[in-house]
PDB file of C-alpha atoms and ligand atoms in Angstrom:
ATOM      1  CA  MET A  19      79.945 116.851 109.296  1.00 72.00           C
ATOM      2  CA  LYS A  20      80.557 119.589 106.671  1.00 85.00           C
ATOM      3  CA  LYS A  21      82.213 122.634 108.484  1.00 93.00           C
ATOM      4  CA  HIS A  22      84.071 125.511 106.978  1.00 97.00           C
ATOM      5  CA  PHE A  23      87.640 125.862 108.350  1.00 98.00           C
ATOM      6  CA  ILE A  24      87.423 129.209 110.176  1.00 98.00           C
ATOM      7  CA  SER A  25      88.629 128.940 113.773  1.00 97.00           C
ATOM      8  CA  VAL A  26      90.687 126.783 116.135  1.00 97.00           C
ATOM      9  CA  GLU A  27      87.537 126.533 118.234  1.00 94.00           C
ATOM     10  CA  ASP A  28      86.014 124.361 115.548  1.00 91.00           C
ATOM     11  CA  ILE A  29      88.709 121.546 115.629  1.00 95.00           C
ATOM     12  CA  SER A  30      89.530 119.008 118.427  1.00 97.00           C
ATOM     13  CA  ALA A  31      93.037 118.012 119.564  1.00 98.00           C
ATOM     14  CA  THR A  32      92.516 114.712 117.851  1.00 98.00           C
ATOM     15  CA  GLU A  33      91.751 116.464 114.514  1.00 97.00           C
ATOM     16  CA  ILE A  34      94.827 118.739 115.067  1.00 98.00           C
ATOM     17  CA  ILE A  35      97.118 115.737 115.478  1.00 98.00           C
ATOM     18  CA  ALA A  36      95.606 114.009 112.496  1.00 98.00           C
ATOM     19  CA  LEU A  37      96.388 117.053 110.311  1.00 98.00           C
ATOM     20  CA  LEU A  38      99.877 117.263 111.623  1.00 98.00           C
ATOM     21  CA  ASP A  39     100.449 113.554 110.812  1.00 98.00           C
ATOM     22  CA  ASN A  40      98.940 113.917 107.396  1.00 98.00           C
ATOM     23  CA  ALA A  41     101.031 117.000 106.667  1.00 98.00           C
ATOM     24  CA  ALA A  42     104.097 114.888 107.551  1.00 97.00           C
ATOM     25  CA  THR A  43     102.901 112.103 105.160  1.00 97.00           C
ATOM     26  CA  LEU A  44     102.350 114.660 102.414  1.00 97.00           C
ATOM     27  CA  ARG A  45     105.850 115.925 102.721  1.00 96.00           C
ATOM     28  CA  LYS A  46     107.234 112.419 102.008  1.00 95.00           C
ATOM     29  CA  GLN A  47     104.601 111.185  99.567  1.00 94.00           C
ATOM     30  CA  GLU A  48     103.527 113.035  96.347  1.00 94.00           C
ATOM     31  CA  ILE A  49      99.675 112.989  96.103  1.00 96.00           C
ATOM     32  CA  LYS A  50      97.708 114.463  93.217  1.00 97.00           C
ATOM     33  CA  ILE A  51      93.949 114.849  92.982  1.00 97.00           C
ATOM     34  CA  ASN A  52      92.657 113.415  89.732  1.00 97.00           C
ATOM     35  CA  LYS A  53      89.810 115.740  89.208  1.00 98.00           C
ATOM     36  CA  GLN A  54      89.730 119.422  87.865  1.00 98.00           C
ATOM     37  CA  LEU A  55      89.380 121.642  90.786  1.00 98.00           C
ATOM     38  CA  PHE A  56      89.399 125.459  91.000  1.00 98.00           C
ATOM     39  CA  ALA A  57      90.749 127.316  94.057  1.00 98.00           C
ATOM     40  CA  ALA A  58      89.827 130.929  94.779  1.00 98.00           C
ATOM     41  CA  ASN A  59      92.301 132.709  96.851  1.00 98.00           C
ATOM     42  CA  LEU A  60      90.738 135.926  97.861  1.00 98.00           C
ATOM     43  CA  PHE A  61      93.176 138.047  99.808  1.00 97.00           C
ATOM     44  CA  PHE A  62      91.994 141.473 100.873  1.00 96.00           C
ATOM     45  CA  GLU A  63      95.134 142.173 103.046  1.00 96.00           C
ATOM     46  CA  PRO A  64      98.840 141.812 102.102  1.00 95.00           C
ATOM     47  CA  SER A  65     100.372 138.440 102.409  1.00 97.00           C
ATOM     48  CA  THR A  66     103.558 136.827 101.361  1.00 97.00           C
ATOM     49  CA  ARG A  67     103.795 133.468 103.310  1.00 98.00           C
ATOM     50  CA  THR A  68     100.174 132.437 103.595  1.00 98.00           C
ATOM     51  CA  LYS A  69      99.156 133.234 100.007  1.00 98.00           C
ATOM     52  CA  THR A  70     102.215 131.771  98.505  1.00 98.00           C
ATOM     53  CA  SER A  71     102.120 128.544 100.496  1.00 98.00           C
ATOM     54  CA  PHE A  72      98.450 128.072  99.734  1.00 98.00           C
ATOM     55  CA  LEU A  73      99.292 128.598  96.030  1.00 98.00           C
ATOM     56  CA  VAL A  74     102.115 126.011  96.266  1.00 98.00           C
ATOM     57  CA  ALA A  75      99.940 123.573  98.314  1.00 98.00           C
ATOM     58  CA  GLU A  76      97.135 123.850  95.660  1.00 98.00           C
ATOM     59  CA  LYS A  77      99.607 123.326  92.729  1.00 98.00           C
ATOM     60  CA  ARG A  78     101.288 120.373  94.615  1.00 98.00           C
ATOM     61  CA  LEU A  79      97.746 118.735  94.825  1.00 98.00           C
ATOM     62  CA  GLY A  80      97.100 119.498  91.170  1.00 98.00           C
ATOM     63  CA  MET A  81      94.571 122.117  91.518  1.00 98.00           C
ATOM     64  CA  GLU A  82      94.053 125.160  89.477  1.00 98.00           C
ATOM     65  CA  GLN A  83      93.760 128.833  90.757  1.00 97.00           C
ATOM     66  CA  LEU A  84      91.295 131.467  89.612  1.00 97.00           C
ATOM     67  CA  ASP A  85      92.665 134.883  89.084  1.00 91.00           C
ATOM     68  CA  PHE A  86      91.606 137.541  91.805  1.00 95.00           C
ATOM     69  CA  GLN A  87      93.050 141.009  92.534  1.00 94.00           C
ATOM     70  CA  PRO A  88      90.739 143.080  94.781  1.00 93.00           C
ATOM     71  CA  GLU A  89      91.673 146.247  93.179  1.00 93.00           C
ATOM     72  CA  LEU A  90      90.930 145.166  89.623  1.00 94.00           C
ATOM     73  CA  SER A  91      87.565 143.324  90.693  1.00 95.00           C
ATOM     74  CA  SER A  92      83.982 144.494  90.660  1.00 95.00           C
ATOM     75  CA  MET A  93      84.383 145.234  94.462  1.00 94.00           C
ATOM     76  CA  ASN A  94      85.717 148.609  93.094  1.00 93.00           C
ATOM     77  CA  LYS A  95      82.170 149.089  91.603  1.00 95.00           C
ATOM     78  CA  GLY A  96      80.631 148.473  94.838  1.00 95.00           C
ATOM     79  CA  GLU A  97      80.165 144.633  94.985  1.00 96.00           C
ATOM     80  CA  THR A  98      80.279 143.226  98.534  1.00 96.00           C
ATOM     81  CA  LEU A  99      82.431 140.433  99.789  1.00 97.00           C
ATOM     82  CA  TYR A 100      79.209 138.278 100.047  1.00 97.00           C
ATOM     83  CA  ASP A 101      78.290 138.858  96.370  1.00 98.00           C
ATOM     84  CA  THR A 102      82.046 138.406  95.208  1.00 98.00           C
ATOM     85  CA  VAL A 103      82.068 134.984  96.926  1.00 98.00           C
ATOM     86  CA  LYS A 104      78.594 134.039  95.591  1.00 98.00           C
ATOM     87  CA  THR A 105      79.814 134.966  92.075  1.00 98.00           C
ATOM     88  CA  PHE A 106      82.947 132.817  92.284  1.00 98.00           C
ATOM     89  CA  GLU A 107      80.798 129.914  93.593  1.00 98.00           C
ATOM     90  CA  ALA A 108      78.409 130.245  90.676  1.00 98.00           C
ATOM     91  CA  ILE A 109      81.222 130.335  88.302  1.00 98.00           C
ATOM     92  CA  GLY A 110      82.566 127.019  89.655  1.00 97.00           C
ATOM     93  CA  THR A 111      85.014 127.608  92.573  1.00 98.00           C
ATOM     94  CA  ASP A 112      85.536 124.339  94.578  1.00 98.00           C
ATOM     95  CA  VAL A 113      87.232 125.900  97.605  1.00 98.00           C
ATOM     96  CA  PHE A 114      87.684 129.418  98.920  1.00 98.00           C
ATOM     97  CA  ILE A 115      90.812 130.683 100.758  1.00 98.00           C
ATOM     98  CA  ILE A 116      89.872 134.031 102.276  1.00 98.00           C
ATOM     99  CA  ARG A 117      91.991 136.663 104.219  1.00 98.00           C
ATOM    100  CA  HIS A 118      90.161 139.866 105.352  1.00 97.00           C
ATOM    101  CA  ASN A 119      90.815 142.627 108.019  1.00 95.00           C
ATOM    102  CA  ASP A 120      87.299 142.165 109.474  1.00 96.00           C
ATOM    103  CA  ASP A 121      87.462 139.850 112.572  1.00 96.00           C
ATOM    104  CA  ASN A 122      84.093 138.393 111.720  1.00 97.00           C
ATOM    105  CA  TRP A 123      84.137 138.216 107.821  1.00 97.00           C
ATOM    106  CA  ALA A 124      83.081 134.590 107.775  1.00 96.00           C
ATOM    107  CA  GLU A 125      79.848 134.879 109.645  1.00 95.00           C
ATOM    108  CA  ALA A 126      77.762 136.268 106.736  1.00 93.00           C
ATOM    109  CA  LEU A 127      79.218 133.630 104.381  1.00 96.00           C
ATOM    110  CA  ILE A 128      79.090 130.427 106.429  1.00 95.00           C
ATOM    111  CA  PRO A 129      75.376 129.563 106.057  1.00 94.00           C
ATOM    112  CA  HIS A 130      75.177 130.423 102.418  1.00 96.00           C
ATOM    113  CA  VAL A 131      78.196 129.005 100.639  1.00 97.00           C
ATOM    114  CA  SER A 132      78.070 125.353  99.476  1.00 97.00           C
ATOM    115  CA  VAL A 133      81.779 124.722  99.057  1.00 98.00           C
ATOM    116  CA  PRO A 134      84.479 124.878 101.848  1.00 98.00           C
ATOM    117  CA  ILE A 135      85.803 128.133 103.030  1.00 98.00           C
ATOM    118  CA  ILE A 136      89.372 128.160 104.593  1.00 98.00           C
ATOM    119  CA  ASN A 137      90.201 131.180 106.773  1.00 98.00           C
ATOM    120  CA  ALA A 138      93.685 132.544 105.758  1.00 98.00           C
ATOM    121  CA  GLY A 139      93.440 135.396 108.495  1.00 98.00           C
ATOM    122  CA  ALA A 140      90.561 137.191 110.049  1.00 97.00           C
ATOM    123  CA  GLY A 141      91.345 140.590 111.386  1.00 96.00           C
ATOM    124  CA  LYS A 142      92.733 140.307 115.090  1.00 93.00           C
ATOM    125  CA  LYS A 143      90.774 137.138 115.656  1.00 96.00           C
ATOM    126  CA  ASP A 144      91.818 133.904 113.907  1.00 97.00           C
ATOM    127  CA  HIS A 145      94.567 132.552 111.755  1.00 98.00           C
ATOM    128  CA  PRO A 146      94.092 128.783 112.217  1.00 98.00           C
ATOM    129  CA  THR A 147      96.396 127.459 109.512  1.00 98.00           C
ATOM    130  CA  GLN A 148      99.233 129.571 110.963  1.00 98.00           C
ATOM    131  CA  SER A 149      98.657 127.821 114.338  1.00 98.00           C
ATOM    132  CA  LEU A 150      98.647 124.426 112.656  1.00 98.00           C
ATOM    133  CA  LEU A 151     102.029 125.130 111.064  1.00 98.00           C
ATOM    134  CA  ASP A 152     103.430 126.477 114.293  1.00 98.00           C
ATOM    135  CA  ALA A 153     102.084 123.283 116.051  1.00 98.00           C
ATOM    136  CA  ALA A 154     103.794 121.174 113.427  1.00 98.00           C
ATOM    137  CA  THR A 155     107.121 122.910 113.884  1.00 98.00           C
ATOM    138  CA  ILE A 156     106.855 122.314 117.683  1.00 98.00           C
ATOM    139  CA  TYR A 157     105.720 118.683 117.139  1.00 98.00           C
ATOM    140  CA  GLN A 158     108.697 118.033 114.857  1.00 97.00           C
ATOM    141  CA  GLU A 159     111.074 119.327 117.521  1.00 98.00           C
ATOM    142  CA  PHE A 160     109.613 117.818 120.668  1.00 98.00           C
ATOM    143  CA  GLY A 161     107.277 115.066 119.605  1.00 98.00           C
ATOM    144  CA  TYR A 162     104.637 116.177 122.232  1.00 98.00           C
ATOM    145  CA  PHE A 163     102.925 119.299 123.649  1.00 98.00           C
ATOM    146  CA  LYS A 164     101.901 118.250 127.226  1.00 98.00           C
ATOM    147  CA  ASP A 165     103.441 120.815 129.727  1.00 97.00           C
ATOM    148  CA  LEU A 166     105.737 122.485 127.226  1.00 98.00           C
ATOM    149  CA  ASN A 167     106.332 126.010 128.288  1.00 98.00           C
ATOM    150  CA  ILE A 168     105.318 128.193 125.455  1.00 98.00           C
ATOM    151  CA  VAL A 169     105.717 132.015 125.780  1.00 98.00           C
ATOM    152  CA  ILE A 170     104.037 134.355 123.104  1.00 98.00           C
ATOM    153  CA  ALA A 171     105.780 137.590 123.229  1.00 97.00           C
ATOM    154  CA  GLY A 172     104.717 140.806 121.511  1.00 95.00           C
ATOM    155  CA  ASP A 173     101.666 142.674 120.413  1.00 93.00           C
ATOM    156  CA  ILE A 174      99.249 140.119 121.771  1.00 93.00           C
ATOM    157  CA  LYS A 175      96.222 142.285 121.717  1.00 91.00           C
ATOM    158  CA  HIS A 176      96.248 142.944 118.062  1.00 90.00           C
ATOM    159  CA  SER A 177      97.471 139.689 116.853  1.00 94.00           C
ATOM    160  CA  ARG A 178      95.236 136.778 115.347  1.00 96.00           C
ATOM    161  CA  VAL A 179      98.288 134.538 115.508  1.00 97.00           C
ATOM    162  CA  ALA A 180      98.524 134.977 119.301  1.00 97.00           C
ATOM    163  CA  HIS A 181      94.763 134.277 119.722  1.00 96.00           C
ATOM    164  CA  SER A 182      94.715 131.149 117.477  1.00 97.00           C
ATOM    165  CA  ASN A 183      97.951 129.794 118.895  1.00 98.00           C
ATOM    166  CA  ALA A 184      97.059 130.299 122.431  1.00 97.00           C
ATOM    167  CA  GLN A 185      93.786 128.379 121.874  1.00 97.00           C
ATOM    168  CA  MET A 186      95.391 125.548 119.845  1.00 98.00           C
ATOM    169  CA  LEU A 187      98.468 125.073 122.081  1.00 98.00           C
ATOM    170  CA  SER A 188      96.467 125.004 125.176  1.00 98.00           C
ATOM    171  CA  LYS A 189      94.056 122.513 123.587  1.00 97.00           C
ATOM    172  CA  LEU A 190      97.072 120.306 123.021  1.00 98.00           C
ATOM    173  CA  GLY A 191      98.143 120.493 126.561  1.00 98.00           C
ATOM    174  CA  ALA A 192     101.033 123.119 126.526  1.00 98.00           C
ATOM    175  CA  LYS A 193     101.451 125.757 129.155  1.00 98.00           C
ATOM    176  CA  VAL A 194     100.910 129.071 127.401  1.00 98.00           C
ATOM    177  CA  GLN A 195     102.133 132.393 128.811  1.00 98.00           C
ATOM    178  CA  VAL A 196     102.372 135.703 127.396  1.00 97.00           C
ATOM    179  CA  SER A 197     104.946 138.559 127.468  1.00 97.00           C
ATOM    180  CA  GLY A 198     105.447 142.130 126.001  1.00 94.00           C
ATOM    181  CA  ALA A 199     104.665 145.736 126.496  1.00 92.00           C
ATOM    182  CA  PRO A 200     101.772 146.276 129.009  1.00 89.00           C
ATOM    183  CA  GLU A 201      99.789 148.191 126.338  1.00 87.00           C
ATOM    184  CA  PHE A 202      99.771 145.142 124.127  1.00 90.00           C
ATOM    185  CA  MET A 203      98.382 142.789 126.643  1.00 90.00           C
ATOM    186  CA  ASP A 204      94.637 141.821 126.316  1.00 85.00           C
ATOM    187  CA  GLU A 205      92.803 142.271 129.517  1.00 84.00           C
ATOM    188  CA  GLN A 206      90.288 139.677 128.449  1.00 86.00           C
ATOM    189  CA  TRP A 207      93.002 136.961 128.390  1.00 86.00           C
ATOM    190  CA  GLU A 208      93.399 134.285 131.198  1.00 89.00           C
ATOM    191  CA  TYR A 209      97.055 133.367 130.116  1.00 95.00           C
ATOM    192  CA  PRO A 210      99.601 134.306 132.754  1.00 96.00           C
ATOM    193  CA  TYR A 211     101.956 137.236 132.126  1.00 96.00           C
ATOM    194  CA  VAL A 212     105.782 136.723 132.372  1.00 97.00           C
ATOM    195  CA  PRO A 213     108.404 139.422 131.941  1.00 97.00           C
ATOM    196  CA  ILE A 214     110.720 138.848 129.003  1.00 97.00           C
ATOM    197  CA  ASP A 215     113.734 138.333 131.196  1.00 98.00           C
ATOM    198  CA  GLU A 216     111.971 135.421 132.889  1.00 98.00           C
ATOM    199  CA  ALA A 217     110.352 134.254 129.759  1.00 98.00           C
ATOM    200  CA  VAL A 218     113.616 133.517 127.958  1.00 98.00           C
ATOM    201  CA  GLU A 219     114.809 131.310 130.939  1.00 98.00           C
ATOM    202  CA  ILE A 220     111.593 129.277 131.322  1.00 98.00           C
ATOM    203  CA  ALA A 221     110.486 128.902 127.635  1.00 98.00           C
ATOM    204  CA  ASP A 222     110.845 125.654 125.576  1.00 98.00           C
ATOM    205  CA  VAL A 223     109.305 127.737 122.788  1.00 98.00           C
ATOM    206  CA  LEU A 224     109.606 131.484 122.465  1.00 98.00           C
ATOM    207  CA  MET A 225     107.128 132.731 119.846  1.00 98.00           C
ATOM    208  CA  LEU A 226     107.873 136.367 118.898  1.00 98.00           C
ATOM    209  CA  LEU A 227     105.346 138.662 117.262  1.00 97.00           C
ATOM    210  CA  ARG A 228     105.637 141.809 115.238  1.00 91.00           C
ATOM    211  CA  ILE A 229     103.974 145.025 116.392  1.00 89.00           C
ATOM    212  CA  GLN A 230     100.655 145.166 114.357  1.00 83.00           C
ATOM    213  CA  HIS A 231     100.695 148.894 113.653  1.00 81.00           C
ATOM    214  CA  GLU A 232      98.073 148.471 111.054  1.00 82.00           C
ATOM    215  CA  ARG A 233      95.441 147.221 113.656  1.00 82.00           C
ATOM    216  CA  HIS A 234      96.140 149.958 116.331  1.00 85.00           C
ATOM    217  CA  GLU A 235      93.282 152.351 116.773  1.00 76.00           C
ATOM    218  CA  GLN A 236      95.721 154.981 117.756  1.00 73.00           C
ATOM    219  CA  ASP A 237      99.452 155.351 117.131  1.00 67.00           C
ATOM    220  CA  ILE A 238     101.245 153.622 120.035  1.00 66.00           C
ATOM    221  CA  SER A 239     104.812 154.895 119.831  1.00 60.00           C
ATOM    222  CA  THR A 240     106.565 151.927 121.505  1.00 65.00           C
ATOM    223  CA  THR A 241     109.197 151.066 118.897  1.00 69.00           C
ATOM    224  CA  GLU A 242     111.962 153.207 120.558  1.00 71.00           C
ATOM    225  CA  ASN A 243     113.982 150.880 122.841  1.00 91.00           C
ATOM    226  CA  TYR A 244     111.374 148.105 122.156  1.00 92.00           C
ATOM    227  CA  LEU A 245     114.063 145.482 121.511  1.00 95.00           C
ATOM    228  CA  GLN A 246     115.935 146.255 124.802  1.00 96.00           C
ATOM    229  CA  LEU A 247     112.754 146.501 126.773  1.00 95.00           C
ATOM    230  CA  PHE A 248     110.599 143.627 125.358  1.00 96.00           C
ATOM    231  CA  GLY A 249     112.466 141.815 122.469  1.00 96.00           C
ATOM    232  CA  LEU A 250     114.877 139.043 122.037  1.00 98.00           C
ATOM    233  CA  THR A 251     118.305 140.452 122.291  1.00 98.00           C
ATOM    234  CA  ILE A 252     121.498 138.574 121.856  1.00 98.00           C
ATOM    235  CA  GLU A 253     122.123 138.560 125.696  1.00 98.00           C
ATOM    236  CA  ARG A 254     118.646 137.129 126.277  1.00 98.00           C
ATOM    237  CA  GLU A 255     119.018 134.462 123.670  1.00 98.00           C
ATOM    238  CA  GLN A 256     122.158 133.281 125.479  1.00 98.00           C
ATOM    239  CA  ARG A 257     120.101 132.580 128.556  1.00 98.00           C
ATOM    240  CA  MET A 258     117.450 130.352 126.791  1.00 98.00           C
ATOM    241  CA  LYS A 259     117.437 126.620 127.586  1.00 98.00           C
ATOM    242  CA  ASP A 260     119.783 124.488 125.320  1.00 98.00           C
ATOM    243  CA  ARG A 261     116.901 122.858 123.502  1.00 97.00           C
ATOM    244  CA  ALA A 262     114.647 125.995 123.385  1.00 98.00           C
ATOM    245  CA  ILE A 263     113.426 127.160 119.953  1.00 98.00           C
ATOM    246  CA  VAL A 264     112.386 130.570 118.648  1.00 98.00           C
ATOM    247  CA  LEU A 265     109.405 130.948 116.372  1.00 98.00           C
ATOM    248  CA  HIS A 266     107.990 133.950 114.613  1.00 98.00           C
ATOM    249  CA  PRO A 267     105.086 133.849 112.183  1.00 98.00           C
ATOM    250  CA  GLY A 268     106.575 136.516 109.925  1.00 96.00           C
ATOM    251  CA  PRO A 269     106.846 139.148 108.603  1.00 96.00           C
ATOM    252  CA  VAL A 270     109.790 139.987 110.990  1.00 95.00           C
ATOM    253  CA  ASN A 271     110.732 143.539 111.786  1.00 93.00           C
ATOM    254  CA  ARG A 272     114.447 142.828 112.304  1.00 96.00           C
ATOM    255  CA  GLY A 273     115.949 144.905 115.230  1.00 95.00           C
ATOM    256  CA  VAL A 274     112.459 145.543 116.725  1.00 94.00           C
ATOM    257  CA  GLU A 275     111.056 142.416 118.376  1.00 95.00           C
ATOM    258  CA  ILE A 276     114.284 140.283 117.570  1.00 97.00           C
ATOM    259  CA  ASP A 277     117.847 141.235 117.013  1.00 97.00           C
ATOM    260  CA  SER A 278     118.518 140.817 113.230  1.00 97.00           C
ATOM    261  CA  THR A 279     121.295 138.302 113.694  1.00 98.00           C
ATOM    262  CA  LEU A 280     118.921 135.865 115.688  1.00 98.00           C
ATOM    263  CA  VAL A 281     116.478 135.470 112.714  1.00 98.00           C
ATOM    264  CA  GLU A 282     118.862 132.846 111.319  1.00 97.00           C
ATOM    265  CA  ALA A 283     120.244 131.550 114.666  1.00 97.00           C
ATOM    266  CA  LYS A 284     120.735 128.003 115.454  1.00 98.00           C
ATOM    267  CA  ARG A 285     117.602 127.808 117.626  1.00 98.00           C
ATOM    268  CA  SER A 286     115.480 129.785 115.044  1.00 98.00           C
ATOM    269  CA  ARG A 287     112.855 127.826 113.333  1.00 98.00           C
ATOM    270  CA  ILE A 288     111.390 130.748 111.424  1.00 98.00           C
ATOM    271  CA  PHE A 289     112.063 129.542 107.857  1.00 98.00           C
ATOM    272  CA  LYS A 290     111.270 125.959 108.929  1.00 98.00           C
ATOM    273  CA  GLN A 291     107.749 127.380 109.937  1.00 98.00           C
ATOM    274  CA  MET A 292     107.192 128.716 106.445  1.00 98.00           C
ATOM    275  CA  ASN A 293     108.172 125.462 104.802  1.00 98.00           C
ATOM    276  CA  ASN A 294     105.776 123.536 107.047  1.00 98.00           C
ATOM    277  CA  GLY A 295     103.098 125.880 105.961  1.00 98.00           C
ATOM    278  CA  VAL A 296     102.993 124.227 102.516  1.00 98.00           C
ATOM    279  CA  PHE A 297     102.366 120.808 103.892  1.00 98.00           C
ATOM    280  CA  ILE A 298      99.904 121.855 106.555  1.00 98.00           C
ATOM    281  CA  ARG A 299      97.837 123.709 103.879  1.00 98.00           C
ATOM    282  CA  MET A 300      97.843 120.688 101.659  1.00 98.00           C
ATOM    283  CA  ALA A 301      96.503 118.673 104.533  1.00 98.00           C
ATOM    284  CA  VAL A 302      93.843 121.185 105.334  1.00 98.00           C
ATOM    285  CA  LEU A 303      92.718 121.436 101.674  1.00 98.00           C
ATOM    286  CA  GLN A 304      92.671 117.667 101.261  1.00 98.00           C
ATOM    287  CA  LYS A 305      90.641 117.326 104.555  1.00 98.00           C
ATOM    288  CA  GLN A 306      88.056 119.966 103.636  1.00 98.00           C
ATOM    289  CA  LEU A 307      87.597 118.744 100.090  1.00 98.00           C
ATOM    290  CA  LEU A 308      87.023 115.191 101.320  1.00 98.00           C
ATOM    291  CA  LYS A 309      84.651 116.306 104.087  1.00 97.00           C
ATOM    292  CA  TRP A 310      82.534 118.286 101.728  1.00 97.00           C
ATOM    293  CA  GLY A 311      82.328 115.568  99.146  1.00 97.00           C
ATOM    294  CA  ILE A 312      84.028 117.739  96.454  1.00 98.00           C
ATOM    295  CA  ILE A 313      86.457 114.669  96.126  1.00 98.00           C
ATOM    296  CA  ASN A 314      86.590 111.103  97.488  1.00 97.00           C
ATOM    297  CA  GLU A 315      89.489 108.822  98.306  1.00 96.00           C
ATOM    298  CA  ASN A 316      89.370 107.493  94.723  1.00 97.00           C
ATOM    299  CA  HIS A 317      90.393 110.929  93.490  1.00 97.00           C
ATOM    300  CA  LEU A 318      93.706 110.809  95.467  1.00 97.00           C
ATOM    301  CA  GLU A 319      96.630 109.395  93.484  1.00 96.00           C
ATOM    302  CA  LYS A 320      99.803 108.526  95.370  1.00 93.00           C
ATOM    303  CA  ARG A 321     102.855 108.939  93.175  1.00 88.00           C
ATOM    304  CA  ASN A 322     106.413 107.964  93.886  1.00 70.00           C
ATOM    305  CA  GLU A 323     109.473 106.847  92.037  1.00 45.00           C
ATOM    306  CA  THR A 324     109.145 103.110  92.887  1.00 43.00           C
ATOM    307  CA  CYS A 325     105.576 102.234  92.591  1.00 43.00           C
ATOM    308  CA  GLY A 326     104.288 104.867  90.030  1.00 40.00           C
ATOM    309  CA  ARG A 327     100.588 105.891  90.326  1.00 42.00           C
ATOM    310  CA  GLN A 328      98.343 104.120  92.721  1.00 44.00           C
ATOM    311  CA  GLN A 329      95.286 105.137  94.796  1.00 44.00           C
ATOM    312  CA  ILE A 330      95.370 105.532  98.461  1.00 41.00           C
ATOM    313  CA  ARG A 331      93.085 105.946 101.340  1.00 44.00           C
ATOM    314  CA  THR A 332      93.542 108.920 103.664  1.00 38.00           C
ATOM    315  CA  VAL A 333      92.668 109.982 107.169  1.00 37.00           C
TER     316      VAL A 333
HETATM  317  N1  LIG B 423     102.370 134.763 108.934  1.00 89.23           N
HETATM  318  C1  LIG B 423     101.651 135.379 107.855  1.00 89.23           C
HETATM  319  O1  LIG B 423     100.373 135.305 107.970  1.00 89.23           O
HETATM  320  O2  LIG B 423     102.471 135.902 106.939  1.00 89.23           O
HETATM  321  P1  LIG B 423     101.882 136.811 105.773  1.00 89.23           P
HETATM  322  O3  LIG B 423     101.093 137.844 106.212  1.00 89.23           O
HETATM  323  O4  LIG B 423     103.007 137.084 104.928  1.00 89.23           O
HETATM  324  O5  LIG B 423     100.929 135.818 105.003  1.00 89.23           O
END
C-alpha cells in the first residue's frame, strides 16, 4: 500500500527489521537507480546530520537534488508550505524529504501529494529515520531488542527523537525507561521514570538528549549544574555495565548532558549513529520509491568490483 513515511506508528516491527537488514546490505553493496530522479530536501529548521545524510544517501543511489533555501524561496512572498510542495510536485519532484517545526505539518499534505514524502523531523512529535538509525546502531551491537534496558535521558517532553524512539524500541520488544529533570518529563507518557544514578547501572543503552531550548514555551533555566544533577558525568559512566553503550542523536551540548570527554569514549556510538544514518536513509528512499511505483526492481543496479553491473531484486 502507498503510504508516506511520516511516523513510527505507520511501520510494523517486521518492516523495521527489513529496513535495518536492507541498510546493512546497502553498506556492503553499491546500488544505483538507473532512472533520472529528483529529490526535494525541504528543510525549514536547521540540520547538519539529517540533511547531509539524506543528501549523501540520494547521491549514493544516483539521484539528483533540487535546490531549495526557504529564505530565498517564494515562501518569503507568502507562499504556503502546501503550495510550495505542490509546486515542486508539478515541476517534477519524485520524492520529498521535509523537516518543519510544526508537529503536524504532514497532515495537510498527505492526501494531496502523489509522490512519497519522508519525514525528516516534525516539531516535538516524530523523527522516524532518526529512530531507525538508532535501532540500527543497537542491532549492530546486540543483535536483538527483546528485554534490552534502554534509558532515554534528557528533555523528553520537547524531543521528537524521544517520542519516536520510545515507540519504535518498545515495538521491537525493548524495555524503555526515561530519566532527567522533572520539568522535562511528559506527564502523558506511560514509560517508567528512573533517576540518572540508577539509570547508568541498569541501562544496556543510555540515550542522552540535548535540552531543546528552541521548543520551550518559556525559558527553563536548568542548565546550571545540569550535568551533575541529570547528565552523564565521568563518575557515572564508570558505573555503567561493561557492554553498555551511549547514544546521542546530536547535536551534542558538550558539558551539559554529557561530559565532553565521553562523547568519544569507548562505549560511545555517537559518530557510528551518524554513519548509520546514511544507509538507513538509503533503505527508506529505496523502499518508498518502490512502494510508490516511482521505480521497480529493474531500476536497481547492483555494482561491485567482481561482477560489474547487474540487476537485483530487493526486499
Ligand atoms: N539528529 C538530528 O536530527 O540532527 P540534525 O538536527 O543535525 O539533523
